[in-house]
Coordinates of C-alpha atoms and ligand atoms in Angstrom, one line a residue:
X132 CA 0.0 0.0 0.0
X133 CA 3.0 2.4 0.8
X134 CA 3.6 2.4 -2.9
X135 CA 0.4 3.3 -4.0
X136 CA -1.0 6.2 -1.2
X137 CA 1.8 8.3 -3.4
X138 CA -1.6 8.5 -5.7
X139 CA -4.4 7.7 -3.1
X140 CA -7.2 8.7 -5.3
X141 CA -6.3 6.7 -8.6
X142 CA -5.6 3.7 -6.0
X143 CA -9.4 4.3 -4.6
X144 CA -11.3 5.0 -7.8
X145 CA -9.8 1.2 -8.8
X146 CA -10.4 -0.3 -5.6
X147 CA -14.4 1.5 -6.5
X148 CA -14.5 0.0 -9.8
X149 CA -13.6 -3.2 -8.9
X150 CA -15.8 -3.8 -5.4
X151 CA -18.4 -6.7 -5.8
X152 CA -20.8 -3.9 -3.6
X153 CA -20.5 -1.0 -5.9
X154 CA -24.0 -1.3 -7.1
X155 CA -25.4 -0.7 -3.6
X156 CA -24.9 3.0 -2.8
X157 CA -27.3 3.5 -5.8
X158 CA -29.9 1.7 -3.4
X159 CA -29.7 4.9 -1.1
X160 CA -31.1 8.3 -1.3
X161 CA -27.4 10.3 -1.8
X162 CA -29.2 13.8 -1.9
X163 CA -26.0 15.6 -2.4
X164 CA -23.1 13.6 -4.1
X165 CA -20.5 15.8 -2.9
X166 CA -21.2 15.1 0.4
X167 CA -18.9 12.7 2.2
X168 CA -21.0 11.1 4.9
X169 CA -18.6 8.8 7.5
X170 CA -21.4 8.9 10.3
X171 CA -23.3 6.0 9.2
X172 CA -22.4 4.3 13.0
X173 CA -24.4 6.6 14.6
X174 CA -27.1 7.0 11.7
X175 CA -27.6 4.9 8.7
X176 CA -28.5 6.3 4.9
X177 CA -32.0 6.3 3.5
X178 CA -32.4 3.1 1.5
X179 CA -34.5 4.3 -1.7
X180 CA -36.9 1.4 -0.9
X181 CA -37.4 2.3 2.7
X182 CA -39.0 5.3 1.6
X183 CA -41.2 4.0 -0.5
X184 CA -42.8 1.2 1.8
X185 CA -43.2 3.8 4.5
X186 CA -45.2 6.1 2.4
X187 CA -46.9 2.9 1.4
X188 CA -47.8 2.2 4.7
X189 CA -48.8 5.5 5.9
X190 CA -51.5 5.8 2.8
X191 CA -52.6 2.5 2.1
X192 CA -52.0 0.8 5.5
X193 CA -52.8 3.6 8.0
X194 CA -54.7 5.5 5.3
X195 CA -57.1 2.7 3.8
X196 CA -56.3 -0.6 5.6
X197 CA -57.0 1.5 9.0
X198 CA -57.2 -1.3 12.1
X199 CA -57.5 -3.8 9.5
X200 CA -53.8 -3.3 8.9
X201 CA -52.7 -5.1 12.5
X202 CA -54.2 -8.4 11.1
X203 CA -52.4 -7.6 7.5
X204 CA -48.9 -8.5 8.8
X205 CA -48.6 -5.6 11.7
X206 CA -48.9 -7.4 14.6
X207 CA -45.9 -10.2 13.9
X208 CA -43.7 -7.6 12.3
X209 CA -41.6 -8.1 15.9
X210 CA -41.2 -11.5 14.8
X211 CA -40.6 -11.8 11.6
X212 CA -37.8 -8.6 11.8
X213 CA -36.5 -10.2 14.4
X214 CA -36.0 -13.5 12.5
X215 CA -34.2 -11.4 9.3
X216 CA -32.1 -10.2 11.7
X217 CA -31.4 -13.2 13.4
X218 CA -29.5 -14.6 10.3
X219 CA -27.3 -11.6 10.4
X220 CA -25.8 -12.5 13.7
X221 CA -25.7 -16.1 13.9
X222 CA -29.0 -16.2 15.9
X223 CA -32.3 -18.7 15.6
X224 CA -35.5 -17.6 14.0
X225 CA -37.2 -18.1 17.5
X226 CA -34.5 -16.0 19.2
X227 CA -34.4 -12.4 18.3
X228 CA -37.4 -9.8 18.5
X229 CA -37.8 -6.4 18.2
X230 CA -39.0 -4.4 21.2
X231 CA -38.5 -0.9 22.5
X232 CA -35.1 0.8 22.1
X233 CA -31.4 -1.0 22.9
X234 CA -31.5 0.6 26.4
X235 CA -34.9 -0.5 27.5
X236 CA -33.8 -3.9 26.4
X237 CA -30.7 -4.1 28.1
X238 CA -32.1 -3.1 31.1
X239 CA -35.1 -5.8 30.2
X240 CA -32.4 -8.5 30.1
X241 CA -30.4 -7.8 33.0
X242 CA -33.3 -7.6 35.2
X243 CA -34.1 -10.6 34.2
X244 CA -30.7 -12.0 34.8
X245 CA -31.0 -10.9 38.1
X246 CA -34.1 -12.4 39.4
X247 CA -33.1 -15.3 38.0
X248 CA -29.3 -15.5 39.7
X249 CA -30.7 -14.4 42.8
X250 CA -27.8 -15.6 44.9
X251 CA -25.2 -13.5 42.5
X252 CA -24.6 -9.8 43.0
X253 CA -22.0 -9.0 40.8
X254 CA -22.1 -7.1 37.1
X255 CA -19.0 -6.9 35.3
X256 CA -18.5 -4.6 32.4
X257 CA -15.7 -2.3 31.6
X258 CA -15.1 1.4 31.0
X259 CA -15.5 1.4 27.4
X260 CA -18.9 0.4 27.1
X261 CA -21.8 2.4 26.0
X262 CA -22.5 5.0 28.7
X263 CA -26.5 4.0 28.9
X264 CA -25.2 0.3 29.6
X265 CA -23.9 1.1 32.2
X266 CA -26.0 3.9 33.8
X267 CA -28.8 0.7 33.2
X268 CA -26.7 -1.5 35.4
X269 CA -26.8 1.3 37.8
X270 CA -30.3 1.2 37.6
X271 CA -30.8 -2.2 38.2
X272 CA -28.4 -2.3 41.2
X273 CA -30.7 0.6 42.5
X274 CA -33.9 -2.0 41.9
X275 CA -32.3 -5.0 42.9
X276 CA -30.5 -3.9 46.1
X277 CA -27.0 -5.3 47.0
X278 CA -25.3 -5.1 43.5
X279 CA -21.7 -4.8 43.1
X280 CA -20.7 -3.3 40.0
X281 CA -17.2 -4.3 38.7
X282 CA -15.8 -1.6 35.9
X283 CA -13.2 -3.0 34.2
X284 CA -11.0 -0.2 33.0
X285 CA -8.7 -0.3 29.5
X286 CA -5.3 0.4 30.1
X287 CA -5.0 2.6 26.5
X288 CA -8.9 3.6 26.0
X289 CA -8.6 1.7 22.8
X290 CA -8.2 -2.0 23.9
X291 CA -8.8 -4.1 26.7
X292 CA -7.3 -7.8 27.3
X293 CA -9.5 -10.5 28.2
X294 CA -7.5 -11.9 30.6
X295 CA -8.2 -8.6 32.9
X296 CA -11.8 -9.3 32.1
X297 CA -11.8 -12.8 33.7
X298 CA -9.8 -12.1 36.2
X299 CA -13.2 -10.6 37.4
X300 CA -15.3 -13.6 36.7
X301 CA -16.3 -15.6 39.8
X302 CA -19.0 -17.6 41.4
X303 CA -20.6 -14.5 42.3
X304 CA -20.7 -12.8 39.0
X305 CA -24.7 -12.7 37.7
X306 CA -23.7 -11.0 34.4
X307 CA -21.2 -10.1 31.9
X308 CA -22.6 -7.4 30.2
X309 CA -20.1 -5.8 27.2
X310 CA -19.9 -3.9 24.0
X311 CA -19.0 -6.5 21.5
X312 CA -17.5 -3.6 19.4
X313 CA -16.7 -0.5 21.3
X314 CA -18.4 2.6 20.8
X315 CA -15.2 5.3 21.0
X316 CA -12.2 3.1 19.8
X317 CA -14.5 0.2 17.9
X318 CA -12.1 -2.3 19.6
X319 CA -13.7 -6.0 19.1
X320 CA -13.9 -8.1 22.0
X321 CA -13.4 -11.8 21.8
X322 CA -16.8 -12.4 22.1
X323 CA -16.7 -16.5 22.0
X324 CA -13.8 -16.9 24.6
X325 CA -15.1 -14.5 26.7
X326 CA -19.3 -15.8 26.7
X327 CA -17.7 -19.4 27.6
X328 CA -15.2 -18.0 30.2
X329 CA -18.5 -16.3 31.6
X330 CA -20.3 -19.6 31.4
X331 CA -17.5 -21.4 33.6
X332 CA -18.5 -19.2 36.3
X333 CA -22.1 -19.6 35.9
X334 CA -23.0 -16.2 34.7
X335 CA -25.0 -15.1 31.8
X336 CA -23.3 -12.4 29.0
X337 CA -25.3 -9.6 27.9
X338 CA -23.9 -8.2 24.4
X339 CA -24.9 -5.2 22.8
X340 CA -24.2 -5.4 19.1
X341 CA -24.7 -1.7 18.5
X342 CA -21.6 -1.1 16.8
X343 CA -21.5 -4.6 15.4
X344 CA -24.8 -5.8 13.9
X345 CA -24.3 -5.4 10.0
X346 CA -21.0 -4.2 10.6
X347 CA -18.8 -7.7 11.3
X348 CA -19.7 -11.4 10.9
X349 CA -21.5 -11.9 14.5
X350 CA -22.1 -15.6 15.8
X351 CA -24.2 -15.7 18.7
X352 CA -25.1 -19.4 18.5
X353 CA -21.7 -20.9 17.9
X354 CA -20.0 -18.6 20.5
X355 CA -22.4 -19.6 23.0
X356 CA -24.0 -15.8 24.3
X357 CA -26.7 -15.7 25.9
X358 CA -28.3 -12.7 25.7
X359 CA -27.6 -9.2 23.3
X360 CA -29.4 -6.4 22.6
X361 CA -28.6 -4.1 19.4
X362 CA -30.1 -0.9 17.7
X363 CA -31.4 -0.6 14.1
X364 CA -31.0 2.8 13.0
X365 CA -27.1 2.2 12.5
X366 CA -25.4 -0.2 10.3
X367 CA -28.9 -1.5 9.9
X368 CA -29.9 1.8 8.0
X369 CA -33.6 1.6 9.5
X370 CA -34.4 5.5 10.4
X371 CA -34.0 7.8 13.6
X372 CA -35.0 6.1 16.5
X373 CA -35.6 2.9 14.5
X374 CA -36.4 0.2 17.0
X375 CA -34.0 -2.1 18.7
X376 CA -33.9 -6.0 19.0
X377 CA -33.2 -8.0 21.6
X378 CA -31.3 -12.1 21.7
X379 CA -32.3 -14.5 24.3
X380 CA -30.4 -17.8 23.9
X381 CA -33.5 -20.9 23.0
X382 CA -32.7 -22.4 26.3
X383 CA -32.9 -19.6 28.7
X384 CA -35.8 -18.3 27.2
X385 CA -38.3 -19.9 29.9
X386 CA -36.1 -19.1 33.1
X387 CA -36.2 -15.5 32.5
X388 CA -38.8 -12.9 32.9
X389 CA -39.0 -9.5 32.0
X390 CA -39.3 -6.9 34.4
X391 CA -41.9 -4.8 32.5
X392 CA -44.7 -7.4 32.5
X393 CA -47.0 -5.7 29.4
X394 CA -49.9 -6.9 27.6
X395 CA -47.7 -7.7 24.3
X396 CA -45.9 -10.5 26.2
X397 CA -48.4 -11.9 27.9
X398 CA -49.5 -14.9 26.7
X399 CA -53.1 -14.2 24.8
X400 CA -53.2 -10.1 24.5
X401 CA -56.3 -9.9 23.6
X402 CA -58.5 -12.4 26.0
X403 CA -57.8 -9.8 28.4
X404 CA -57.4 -11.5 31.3
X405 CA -56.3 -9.9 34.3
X406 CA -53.3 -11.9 35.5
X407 CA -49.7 -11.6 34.2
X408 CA -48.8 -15.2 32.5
X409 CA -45.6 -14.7 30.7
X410 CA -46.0 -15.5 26.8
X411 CA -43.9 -18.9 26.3
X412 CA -40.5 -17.9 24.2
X413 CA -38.9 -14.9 22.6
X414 CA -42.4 -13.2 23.0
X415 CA -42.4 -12.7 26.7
X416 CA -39.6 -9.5 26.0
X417 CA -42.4 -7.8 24.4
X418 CA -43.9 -4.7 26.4
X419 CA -46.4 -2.6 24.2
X420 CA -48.0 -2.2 20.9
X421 CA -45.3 -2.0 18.6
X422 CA -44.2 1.4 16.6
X423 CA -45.1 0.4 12.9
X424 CA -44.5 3.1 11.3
X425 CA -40.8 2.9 12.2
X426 CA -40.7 -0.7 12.3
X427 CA -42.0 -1.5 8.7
X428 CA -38.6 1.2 8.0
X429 CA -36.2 -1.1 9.3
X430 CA -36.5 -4.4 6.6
X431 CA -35.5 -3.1 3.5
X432 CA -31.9 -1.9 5.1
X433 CA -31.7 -5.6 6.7
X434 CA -32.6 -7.3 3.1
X435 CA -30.0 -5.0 1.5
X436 CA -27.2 -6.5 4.4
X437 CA -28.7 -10.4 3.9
X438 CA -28.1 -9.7 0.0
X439 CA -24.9 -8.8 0.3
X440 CA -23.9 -10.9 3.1
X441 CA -21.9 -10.1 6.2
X442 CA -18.7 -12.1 5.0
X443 CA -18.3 -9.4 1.7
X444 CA -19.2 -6.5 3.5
X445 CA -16.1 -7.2 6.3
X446 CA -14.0 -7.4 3.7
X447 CA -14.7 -4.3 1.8
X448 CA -15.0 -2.7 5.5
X449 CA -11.8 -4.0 6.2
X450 CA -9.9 -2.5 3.2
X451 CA -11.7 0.5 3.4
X452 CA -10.5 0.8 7.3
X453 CA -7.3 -0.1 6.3
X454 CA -6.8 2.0 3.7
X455 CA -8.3 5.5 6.2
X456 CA -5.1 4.5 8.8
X457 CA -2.9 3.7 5.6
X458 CA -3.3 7.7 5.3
X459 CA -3.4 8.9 8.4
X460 CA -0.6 7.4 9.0
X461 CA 1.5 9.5 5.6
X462 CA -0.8 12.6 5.9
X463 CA -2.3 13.5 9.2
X464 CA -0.1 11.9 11.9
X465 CA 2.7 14.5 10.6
X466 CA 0.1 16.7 11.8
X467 CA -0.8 15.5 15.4
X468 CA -3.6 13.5 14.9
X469 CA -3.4 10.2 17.1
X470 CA -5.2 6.9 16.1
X471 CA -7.1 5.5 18.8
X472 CA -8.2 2.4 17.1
X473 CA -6.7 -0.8 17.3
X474 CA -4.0 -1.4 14.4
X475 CA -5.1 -4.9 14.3
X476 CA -7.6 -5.5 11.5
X477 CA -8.7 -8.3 13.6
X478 CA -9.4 -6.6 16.4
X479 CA -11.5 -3.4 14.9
X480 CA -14.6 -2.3 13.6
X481 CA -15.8 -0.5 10.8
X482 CA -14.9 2.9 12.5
X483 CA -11.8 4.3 13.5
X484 CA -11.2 7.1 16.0
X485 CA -8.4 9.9 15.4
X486 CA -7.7 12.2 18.5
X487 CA -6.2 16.0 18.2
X488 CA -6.4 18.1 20.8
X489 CA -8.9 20.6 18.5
X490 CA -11.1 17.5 17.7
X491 CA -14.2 19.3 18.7
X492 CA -13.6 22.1 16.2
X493 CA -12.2 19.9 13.4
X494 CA -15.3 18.4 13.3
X495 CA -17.3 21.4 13.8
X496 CA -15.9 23.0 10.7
X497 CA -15.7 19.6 8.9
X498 CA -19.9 19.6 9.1
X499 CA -19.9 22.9 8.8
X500 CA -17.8 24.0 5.6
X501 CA -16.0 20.9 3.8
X502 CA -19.2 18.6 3.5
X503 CA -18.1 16.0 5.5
X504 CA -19.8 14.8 8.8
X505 CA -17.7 12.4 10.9
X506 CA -18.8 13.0 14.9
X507 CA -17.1 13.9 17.6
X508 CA -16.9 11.7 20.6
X509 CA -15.1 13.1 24.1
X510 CA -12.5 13.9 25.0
X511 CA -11.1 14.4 21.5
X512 CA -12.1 11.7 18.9
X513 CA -13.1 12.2 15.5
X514 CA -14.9 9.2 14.9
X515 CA -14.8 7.9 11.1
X516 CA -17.7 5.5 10.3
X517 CA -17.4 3.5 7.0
X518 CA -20.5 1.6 6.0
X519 CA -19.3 -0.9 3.7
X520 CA -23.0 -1.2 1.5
X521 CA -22.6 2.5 0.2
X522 CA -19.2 4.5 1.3
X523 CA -16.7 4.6 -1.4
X524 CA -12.8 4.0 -1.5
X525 CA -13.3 7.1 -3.0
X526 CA -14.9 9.1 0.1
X527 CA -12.1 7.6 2.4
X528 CA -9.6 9.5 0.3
X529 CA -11.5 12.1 -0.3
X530 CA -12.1 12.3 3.9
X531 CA -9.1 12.3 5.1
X532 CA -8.2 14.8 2.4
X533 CA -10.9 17.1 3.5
X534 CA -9.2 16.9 7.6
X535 CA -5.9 17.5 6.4
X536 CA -7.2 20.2 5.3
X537 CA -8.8 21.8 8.0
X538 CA -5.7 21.2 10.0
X539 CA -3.4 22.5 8.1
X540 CA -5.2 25.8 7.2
X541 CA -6.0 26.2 10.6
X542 CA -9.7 26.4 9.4
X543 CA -11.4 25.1 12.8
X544 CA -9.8 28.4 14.4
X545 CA -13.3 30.1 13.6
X546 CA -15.0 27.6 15.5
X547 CA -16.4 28.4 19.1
X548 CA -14.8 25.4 21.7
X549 CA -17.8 24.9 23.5
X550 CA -20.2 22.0 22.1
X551 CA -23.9 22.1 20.6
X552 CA -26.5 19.9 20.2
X553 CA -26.4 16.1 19.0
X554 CA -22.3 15.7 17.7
Ligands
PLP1150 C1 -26.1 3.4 19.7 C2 -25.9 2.5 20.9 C3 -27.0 2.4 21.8 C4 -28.2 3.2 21.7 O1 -29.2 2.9 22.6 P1 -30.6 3.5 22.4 O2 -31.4 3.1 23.6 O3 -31.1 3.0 21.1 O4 -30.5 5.0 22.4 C5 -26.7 1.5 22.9 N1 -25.6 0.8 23.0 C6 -24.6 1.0 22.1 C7 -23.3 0.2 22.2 C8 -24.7 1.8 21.0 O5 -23.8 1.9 20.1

């Protein structure tokens, strides 16, 4: 590669022309082609079909079909999402539903874990997971009483070694609850050895596939989790506030209960009996009516990731990824920006962190004037999202080109240091 990044953008339109995905960006609504949008981690692209079927369901189903439209396919659409997306992470049919958002989820899951381990009052997780996981565990200690919380920390902020991870693992642990890829540093943890180190013990693991669902190749079944929750409106591509899913391994299913007993997961909704009976399977996770109108948004983006299949968008992901540090490392590390992702292609995700001191601004005047939107994640990561099913070699180059850039001319210098809004 050090031969080639003399002419990065000759090097990416080729990779571009010959990528096996290349005719899947033209699946998405690219409003403005000059636009270079590295941000689809935190918010997916508009697949063109996505648009249609909500409008769809809006006039004919909402408009026409009226109540009528729960018994026209509205009423299992938890189910039947949740069994698409169950073949993108190595899950069965009968163990993935959608419910709620990622956070109410997790804290569905780890409730349950706790009533069910009732002897065991110890969550382990590590500093850097998702903040709302584990604000949710501190929640659930609050519920449950008596809950030690075990924080592993990450020597670097980038990577964390198992080993330190078991080390915490014990007879008393309830729950393992982790980020399989990290939100800041997208650091990948060793999901398999670390589920059946956590089954040793006795406790149950509690994924959340945020940053990994139609990212990387996930395996649920075959690395023995137990449990996972994961978000939809990210490498998923299913819309602002898209609904999440949760995993429930087939065994566990009838020893755990969730905490917010609703009439979707009771057994028979609608013979409207009076007592709680818990629905047998998956379907007991259920709370409340589902959201359809952002549900029905969220199966074209999963048919577009099934169609191209997990195995060809990691590699893609991968060269893209390597190709972004490839050129940090020739044009912006000259320049002070750190990388604080792991080097290891094994060991990352499909975004990659750089850290300057002015990362706030950087990204501020990125957004703002050079039509690119990265985010910005504290203390000073510019966080670089490639979405292998419609970013281009291309807009890697053109990315990092568009930074160097606004550190060099000192552009960001017109940019206020405090922070606003959603980054
Ligand atoms: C995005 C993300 C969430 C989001 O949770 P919501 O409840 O949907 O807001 C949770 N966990 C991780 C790891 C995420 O990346």
């Amino acid at each position: 590669m050090s031969v080639e990044i003399a002419d990065p953008l000759s090097l990416a339109r080729r990779l571009d022309a010959e990528d096996p995905l290349r005719g899947f960006r033209e699946r998405f609504v690219i409003a403005d082609p000059r636009l270079v949008y590295l941000d689809g981690n935190s918010l997916g692209r508009l697949p063109l079909r996505t648009a249609e079927l909500v409008r769809e369901t809006v006039e004919s189903g909402w408009g026409e079909d009226l109540v009528r439209g729960w018994n026209g396919g509205w009423i299992d659409l938890p189910q039947r999402l949740g069994a698409k997306v169950a073949r993108l992470i190595g899950a069965g049919e009968d163990e993935v539903i959608f419910a709620d958002s990622t956070s109410v989820d997790f804290f569905k899951l780890a409730m349950a874990t706790l009533e069910a381990r009732p002897g065991r009052k110890k969550l382990v997780t590590d500093d850097m997971n998702f903040p709302s996981d584990l604000y949710l565990l501190q929640g659930c200690a609050r519920l449950a009483g008596e809950v030690e919380i075990v924080v592993v920390p990450s020597e670097d902020g980038v990577s964390l070694d198992p080993e330190r991870i078991e080390a915490e693992l014990d007879g008393g642990t309830a729950l393992l609850a982790l980020s399989h890829v990290t939100f800041k540093s997208g650091w990948i943890h060793d999901l398999g050895r670390l589920s059946r180190s956590a089954r040793e013990v006795g406790a149950l693991t509690l994924w959340d596939l945020g940053h990994s669902a139609g990212s990387i190749p996930v395996d649920l079944q075959r690395c023995g989790a137990d449990l996972a929750v994961g978000c939809s409106y990210k490498y998923l591509n299913g819309g602002p506030g898209a609904p999440a899913f949760l995993y429930v391994r087939q065994e566990l299913q009838e020893s755990l209960r969730s905490p917010i007993q609703g009439w979707f997961g009771q057994r028979d909704p609608f013979d409207f009996a009076l007592e709680y009976r818990p629905a047998p399977g998956i379907g007991r996770f259920l709370a409340g009516t589902p959201p359809v109108l952002s549900m029905v948004a969220v199966e074209p983006g999963v048919d577009l990731l099934l169609e191209a299949g997990m195995e060809c968008i990691r590699e893609k992901s991968l060269r893209q990824t390597e190709l972004l540090i490839g050129l940090w490392d020739d044009r912006l590390r000259p320049l002070g920006v750190a990388l604080n992702s792991p080097r290891d292609p094994a060991r990352r995700g499909s975004h990659v962190s750089l850290g300057h001191p002015e990362g706030l601004r950087i990204a501020r005047a990125l957004v703002e004037e050079m039509a690119l939107i990265p985010d910005f994640r504290r203390p000073d990561n510019i966080r670089l999202g490639v979405a292998a099913l419609y970013n281009t070699f291309e807009e890697v180059v053109e990315g990092i080109e568009r930074i160097r850039r606004v550190i060099e001319e000192r552009i960001y210098e017109r940019y206020p240091v405090e922070m606003n809004g959603v980054t």
